[in-house]
PDB file of C-alpha atoms in Angstrom:
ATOM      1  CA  UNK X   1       0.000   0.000   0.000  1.00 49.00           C
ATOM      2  CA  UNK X   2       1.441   3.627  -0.513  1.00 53.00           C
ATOM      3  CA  UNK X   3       0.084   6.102   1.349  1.00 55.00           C
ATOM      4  CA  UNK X   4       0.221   9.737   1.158  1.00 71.00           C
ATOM      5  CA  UNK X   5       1.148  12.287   3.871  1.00 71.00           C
ATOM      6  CA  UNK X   6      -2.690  12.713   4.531  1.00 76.00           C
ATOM      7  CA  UNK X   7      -2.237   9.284   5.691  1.00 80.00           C
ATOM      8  CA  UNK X   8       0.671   8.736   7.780  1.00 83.00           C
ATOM      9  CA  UNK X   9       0.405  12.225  10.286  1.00 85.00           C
ATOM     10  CA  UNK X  10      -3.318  10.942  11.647  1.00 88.00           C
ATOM     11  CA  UNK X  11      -1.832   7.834  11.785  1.00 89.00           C
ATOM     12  CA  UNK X  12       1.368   9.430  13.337  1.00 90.00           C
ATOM     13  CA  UNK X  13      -0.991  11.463  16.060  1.00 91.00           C
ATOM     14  CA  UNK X  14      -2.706   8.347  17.083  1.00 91.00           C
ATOM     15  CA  UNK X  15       0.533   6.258  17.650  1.00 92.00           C
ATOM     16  CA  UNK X  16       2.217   9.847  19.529  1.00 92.00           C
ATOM     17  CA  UNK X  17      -0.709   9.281  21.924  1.00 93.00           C
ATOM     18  CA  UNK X  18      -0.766   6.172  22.360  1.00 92.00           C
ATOM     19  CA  UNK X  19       2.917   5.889  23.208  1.00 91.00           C
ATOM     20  CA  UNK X  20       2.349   8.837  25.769  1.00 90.00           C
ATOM     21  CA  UNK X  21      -0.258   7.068  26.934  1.00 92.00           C
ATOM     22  CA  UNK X  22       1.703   4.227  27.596  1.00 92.00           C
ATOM     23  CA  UNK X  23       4.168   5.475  28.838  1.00 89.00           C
ATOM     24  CA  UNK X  24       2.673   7.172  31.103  1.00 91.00           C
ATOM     25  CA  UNK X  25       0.817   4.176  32.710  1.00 92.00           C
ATOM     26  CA  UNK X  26       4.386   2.343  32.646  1.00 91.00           C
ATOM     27  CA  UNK X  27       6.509   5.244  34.531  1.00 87.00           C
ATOM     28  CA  UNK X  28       3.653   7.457  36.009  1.00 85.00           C
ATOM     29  CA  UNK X  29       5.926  10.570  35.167  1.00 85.00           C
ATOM     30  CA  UNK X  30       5.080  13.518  33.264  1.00 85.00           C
ATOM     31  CA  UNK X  31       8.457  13.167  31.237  1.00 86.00           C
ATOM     32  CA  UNK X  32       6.119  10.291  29.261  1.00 88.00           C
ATOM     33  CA  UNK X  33       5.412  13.752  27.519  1.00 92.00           C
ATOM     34  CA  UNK X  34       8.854  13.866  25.747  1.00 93.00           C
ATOM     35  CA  UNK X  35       7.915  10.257  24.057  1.00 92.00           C
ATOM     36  CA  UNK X  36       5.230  11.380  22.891  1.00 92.00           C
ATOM     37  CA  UNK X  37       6.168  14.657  21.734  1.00 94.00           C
ATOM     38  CA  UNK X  38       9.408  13.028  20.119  1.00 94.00           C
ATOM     39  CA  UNK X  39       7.490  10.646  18.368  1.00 93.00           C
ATOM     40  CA  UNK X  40       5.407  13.311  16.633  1.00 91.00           C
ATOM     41  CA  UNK X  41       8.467  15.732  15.982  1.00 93.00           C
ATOM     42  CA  UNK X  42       9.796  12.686  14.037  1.00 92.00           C
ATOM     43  CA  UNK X  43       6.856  12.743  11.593  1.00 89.00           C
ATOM     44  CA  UNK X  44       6.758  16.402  11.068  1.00 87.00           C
ATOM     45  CA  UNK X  45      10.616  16.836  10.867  1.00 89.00           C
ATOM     46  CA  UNK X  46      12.753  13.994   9.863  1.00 89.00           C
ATOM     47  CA  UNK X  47       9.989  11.068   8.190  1.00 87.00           C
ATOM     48  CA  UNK X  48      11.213   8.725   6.005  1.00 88.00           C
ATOM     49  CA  UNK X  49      10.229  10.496   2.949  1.00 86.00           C
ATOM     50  CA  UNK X  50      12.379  13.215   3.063  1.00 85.00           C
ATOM     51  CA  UNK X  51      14.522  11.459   0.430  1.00 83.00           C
ATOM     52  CA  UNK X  52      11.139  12.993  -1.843  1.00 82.00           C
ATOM     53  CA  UNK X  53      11.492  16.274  -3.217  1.00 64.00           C
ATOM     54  CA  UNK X  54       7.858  17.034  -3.880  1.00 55.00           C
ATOM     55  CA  UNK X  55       7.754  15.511   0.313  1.00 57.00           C
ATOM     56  CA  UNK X  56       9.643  18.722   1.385  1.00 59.00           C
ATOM     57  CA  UNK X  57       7.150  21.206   2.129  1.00 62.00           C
ATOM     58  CA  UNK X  58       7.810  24.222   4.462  1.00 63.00           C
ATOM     59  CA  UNK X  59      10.429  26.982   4.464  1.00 66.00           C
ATOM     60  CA  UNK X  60      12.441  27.916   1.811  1.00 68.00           C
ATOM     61  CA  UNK X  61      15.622  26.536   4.205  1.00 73.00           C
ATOM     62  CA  UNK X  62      13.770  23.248   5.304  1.00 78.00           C
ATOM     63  CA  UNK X  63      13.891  22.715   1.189  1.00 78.00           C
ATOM     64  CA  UNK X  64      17.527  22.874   0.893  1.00 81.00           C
ATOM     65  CA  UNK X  65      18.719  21.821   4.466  1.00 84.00           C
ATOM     66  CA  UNK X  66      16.840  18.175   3.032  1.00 86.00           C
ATOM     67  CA  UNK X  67      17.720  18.425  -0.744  1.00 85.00           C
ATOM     68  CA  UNK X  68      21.363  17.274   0.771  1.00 87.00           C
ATOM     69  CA  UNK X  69      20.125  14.594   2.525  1.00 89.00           C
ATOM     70  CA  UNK X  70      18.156  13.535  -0.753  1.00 88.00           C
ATOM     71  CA  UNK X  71      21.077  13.221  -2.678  1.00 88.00           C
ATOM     72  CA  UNK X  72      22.764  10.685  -0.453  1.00 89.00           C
ATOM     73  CA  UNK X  73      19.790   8.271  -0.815  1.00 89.00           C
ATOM     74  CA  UNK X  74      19.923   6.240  -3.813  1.00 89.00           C
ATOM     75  CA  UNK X  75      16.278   5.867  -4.474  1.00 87.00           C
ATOM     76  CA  UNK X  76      12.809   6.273  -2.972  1.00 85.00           C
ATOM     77  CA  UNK X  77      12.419   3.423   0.048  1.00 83.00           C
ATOM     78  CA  UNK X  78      15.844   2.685  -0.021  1.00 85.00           C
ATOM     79  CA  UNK X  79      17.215   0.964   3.422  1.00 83.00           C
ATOM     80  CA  UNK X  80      19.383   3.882   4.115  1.00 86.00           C
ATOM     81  CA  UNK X  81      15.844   5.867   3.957  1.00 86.00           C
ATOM     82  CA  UNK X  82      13.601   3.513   4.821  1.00 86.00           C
ATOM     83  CA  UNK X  83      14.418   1.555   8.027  1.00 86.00           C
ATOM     84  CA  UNK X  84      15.240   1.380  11.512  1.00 88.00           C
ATOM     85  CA  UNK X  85      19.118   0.724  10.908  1.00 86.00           C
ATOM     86  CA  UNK X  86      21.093   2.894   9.307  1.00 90.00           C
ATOM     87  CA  UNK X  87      17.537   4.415   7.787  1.00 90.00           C
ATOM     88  CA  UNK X  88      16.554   5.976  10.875  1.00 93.00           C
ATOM     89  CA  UNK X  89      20.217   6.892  12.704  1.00 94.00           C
ATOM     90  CA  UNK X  90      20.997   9.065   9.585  1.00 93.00           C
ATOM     91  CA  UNK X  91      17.166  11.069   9.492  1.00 93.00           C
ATOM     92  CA  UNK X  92      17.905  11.488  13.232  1.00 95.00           C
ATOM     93  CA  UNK X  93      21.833  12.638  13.015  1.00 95.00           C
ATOM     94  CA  UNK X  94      21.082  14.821   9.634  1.00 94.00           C
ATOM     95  CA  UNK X  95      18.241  16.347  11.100  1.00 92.00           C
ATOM     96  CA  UNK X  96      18.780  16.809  14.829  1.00 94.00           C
ATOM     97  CA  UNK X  97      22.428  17.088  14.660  1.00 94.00           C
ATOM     98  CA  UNK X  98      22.605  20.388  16.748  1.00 93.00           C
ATOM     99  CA  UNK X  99      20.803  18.530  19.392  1.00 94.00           C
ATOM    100  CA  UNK X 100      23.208  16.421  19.206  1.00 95.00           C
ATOM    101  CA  UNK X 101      25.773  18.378  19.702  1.00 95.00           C
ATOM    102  CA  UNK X 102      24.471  19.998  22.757  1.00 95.00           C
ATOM    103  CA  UNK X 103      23.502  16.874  24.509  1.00 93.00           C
ATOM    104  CA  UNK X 104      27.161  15.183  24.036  1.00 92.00           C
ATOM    105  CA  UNK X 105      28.527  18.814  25.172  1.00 93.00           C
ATOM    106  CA  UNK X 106      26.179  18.913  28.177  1.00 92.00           C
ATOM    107  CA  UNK X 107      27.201  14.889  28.803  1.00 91.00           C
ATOM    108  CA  UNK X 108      30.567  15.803  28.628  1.00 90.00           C
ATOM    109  CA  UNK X 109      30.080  18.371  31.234  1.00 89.00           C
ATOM    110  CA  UNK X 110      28.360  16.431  33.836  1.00 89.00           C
ATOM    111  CA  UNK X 111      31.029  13.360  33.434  1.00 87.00           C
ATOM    112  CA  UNK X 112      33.052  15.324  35.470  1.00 84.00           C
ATOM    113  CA  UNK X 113      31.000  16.004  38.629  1.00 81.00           C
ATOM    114  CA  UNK X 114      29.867  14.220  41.164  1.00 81.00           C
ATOM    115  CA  UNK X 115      26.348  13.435  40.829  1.00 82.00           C
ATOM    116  CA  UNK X 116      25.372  12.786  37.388  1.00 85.00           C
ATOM    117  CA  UNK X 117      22.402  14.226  36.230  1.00 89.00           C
ATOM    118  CA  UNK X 118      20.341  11.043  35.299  1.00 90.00           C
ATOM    119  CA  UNK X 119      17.935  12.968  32.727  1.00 89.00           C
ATOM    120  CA  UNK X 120      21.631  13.029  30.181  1.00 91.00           C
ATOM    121  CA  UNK X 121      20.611   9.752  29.984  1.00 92.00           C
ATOM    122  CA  UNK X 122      16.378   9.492  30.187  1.00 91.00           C
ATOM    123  CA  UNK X 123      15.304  11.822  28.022  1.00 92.00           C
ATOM    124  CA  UNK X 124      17.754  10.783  24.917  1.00 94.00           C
ATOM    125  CA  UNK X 125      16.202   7.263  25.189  1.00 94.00           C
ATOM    126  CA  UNK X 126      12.851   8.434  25.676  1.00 93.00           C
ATOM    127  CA  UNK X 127      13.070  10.658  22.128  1.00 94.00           C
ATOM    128  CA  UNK X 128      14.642   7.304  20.264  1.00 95.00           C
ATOM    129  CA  UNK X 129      11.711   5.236  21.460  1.00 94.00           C
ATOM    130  CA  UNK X 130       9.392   8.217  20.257  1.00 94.00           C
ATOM    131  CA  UNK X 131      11.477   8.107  16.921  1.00 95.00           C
ATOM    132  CA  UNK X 132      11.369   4.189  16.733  1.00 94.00           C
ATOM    133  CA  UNK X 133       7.459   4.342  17.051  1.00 93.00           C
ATOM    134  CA  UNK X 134       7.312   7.013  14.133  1.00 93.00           C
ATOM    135  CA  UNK X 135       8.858   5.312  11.975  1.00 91.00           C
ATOM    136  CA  UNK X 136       7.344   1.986  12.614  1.00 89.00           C
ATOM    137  CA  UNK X 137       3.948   4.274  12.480  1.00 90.00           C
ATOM    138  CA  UNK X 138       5.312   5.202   8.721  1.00 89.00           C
ATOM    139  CA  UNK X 139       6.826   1.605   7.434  1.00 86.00           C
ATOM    140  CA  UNK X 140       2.867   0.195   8.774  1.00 86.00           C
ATOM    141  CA  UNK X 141       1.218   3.054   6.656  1.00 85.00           C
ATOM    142  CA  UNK X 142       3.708   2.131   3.442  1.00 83.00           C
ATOM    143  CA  UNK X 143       2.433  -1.908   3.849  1.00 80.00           C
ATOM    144  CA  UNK X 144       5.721  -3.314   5.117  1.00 76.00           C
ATOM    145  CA  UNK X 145       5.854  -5.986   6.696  1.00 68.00           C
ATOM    146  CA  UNK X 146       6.817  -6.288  10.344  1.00 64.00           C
ATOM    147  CA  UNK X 147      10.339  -8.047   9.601  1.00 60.00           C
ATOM    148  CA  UNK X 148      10.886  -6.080   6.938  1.00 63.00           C
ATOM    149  CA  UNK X 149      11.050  -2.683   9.128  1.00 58.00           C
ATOM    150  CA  UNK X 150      14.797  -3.614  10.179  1.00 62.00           C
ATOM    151  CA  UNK X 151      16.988  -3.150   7.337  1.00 60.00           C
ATOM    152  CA  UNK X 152      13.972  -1.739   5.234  1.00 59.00           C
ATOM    153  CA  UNK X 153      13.630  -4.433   2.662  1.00 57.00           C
ATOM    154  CA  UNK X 154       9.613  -4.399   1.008  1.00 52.00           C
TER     155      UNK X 154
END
């Protein structure tokens, strides 16, 4: 099945809440919000169909900041577009790669005092899970199959 963008962000919205939902009856904390939220940001920033031209919609700089990205992908659905691994680790580097940088400055930072601030750690994995559950979200939507979401092969 190929679905459109009119498809995958309702589908997207339901999946952000239920993972907020979920996580929030696993860890009855209101950082269940950054899953959530992450998992949504995913969809509306760094989807697996950036690697479309006629996909990139929004500022004139969101056009070009993603045309790079496009021309490292060989072809539409390609596993370095489409999958969990390296698929997702490059939308996620490429397009969060200031956040990035600030998290592994701030990391480096609190390796050196005493008490290490465990949220370094928390909130990182809590926006990969949201990321993971986008995407999965998007490869359902495209009709792949569930072993196929890996390495991206339809």
């Amino acid at each position: 099945m190929n679905s459109g963008r009119k498809q995958h962000l309702p589908a997207n919205i339901i999946a952000s809440a239920g993972v907020l939902a979920i996580d929030l009856l696993i860890t009855a904390s209101p950082a269940a919000l950054i899953t959530g939220i992450a998992c949504h940001v995913t969809e509306l920033w760094a989807w697996p169909d950036r690697d479309v031209q006629h996909l990139r919609r929004g500022f004139f700089l969101c056009h070009w900041y993603w045309l790079i990205y496009e021309r490292f992908i060989p072809r539409h659905r390609h596993p370095m577009s489409h999958s969990l691994a390296p698929g997702l680790i490059i939308r996620l580097a490429w397009g969060f790669w200031p956040l990035i940088l600030l998290w592994s400055s701030l990391l480096s930072d609190a390796l050196t005092v005493e008490s290490f601030p465990l949220w370094l750690i928390t909130v990182p994995l809590r926006c990969i899970i949201g990321a993971i559950v986008s995407d999965c979200t998007h490869y359902l939507m495209d009709g792949y199959t569930f072993d196929k979401w890996l390495f991206g092969k339809k």
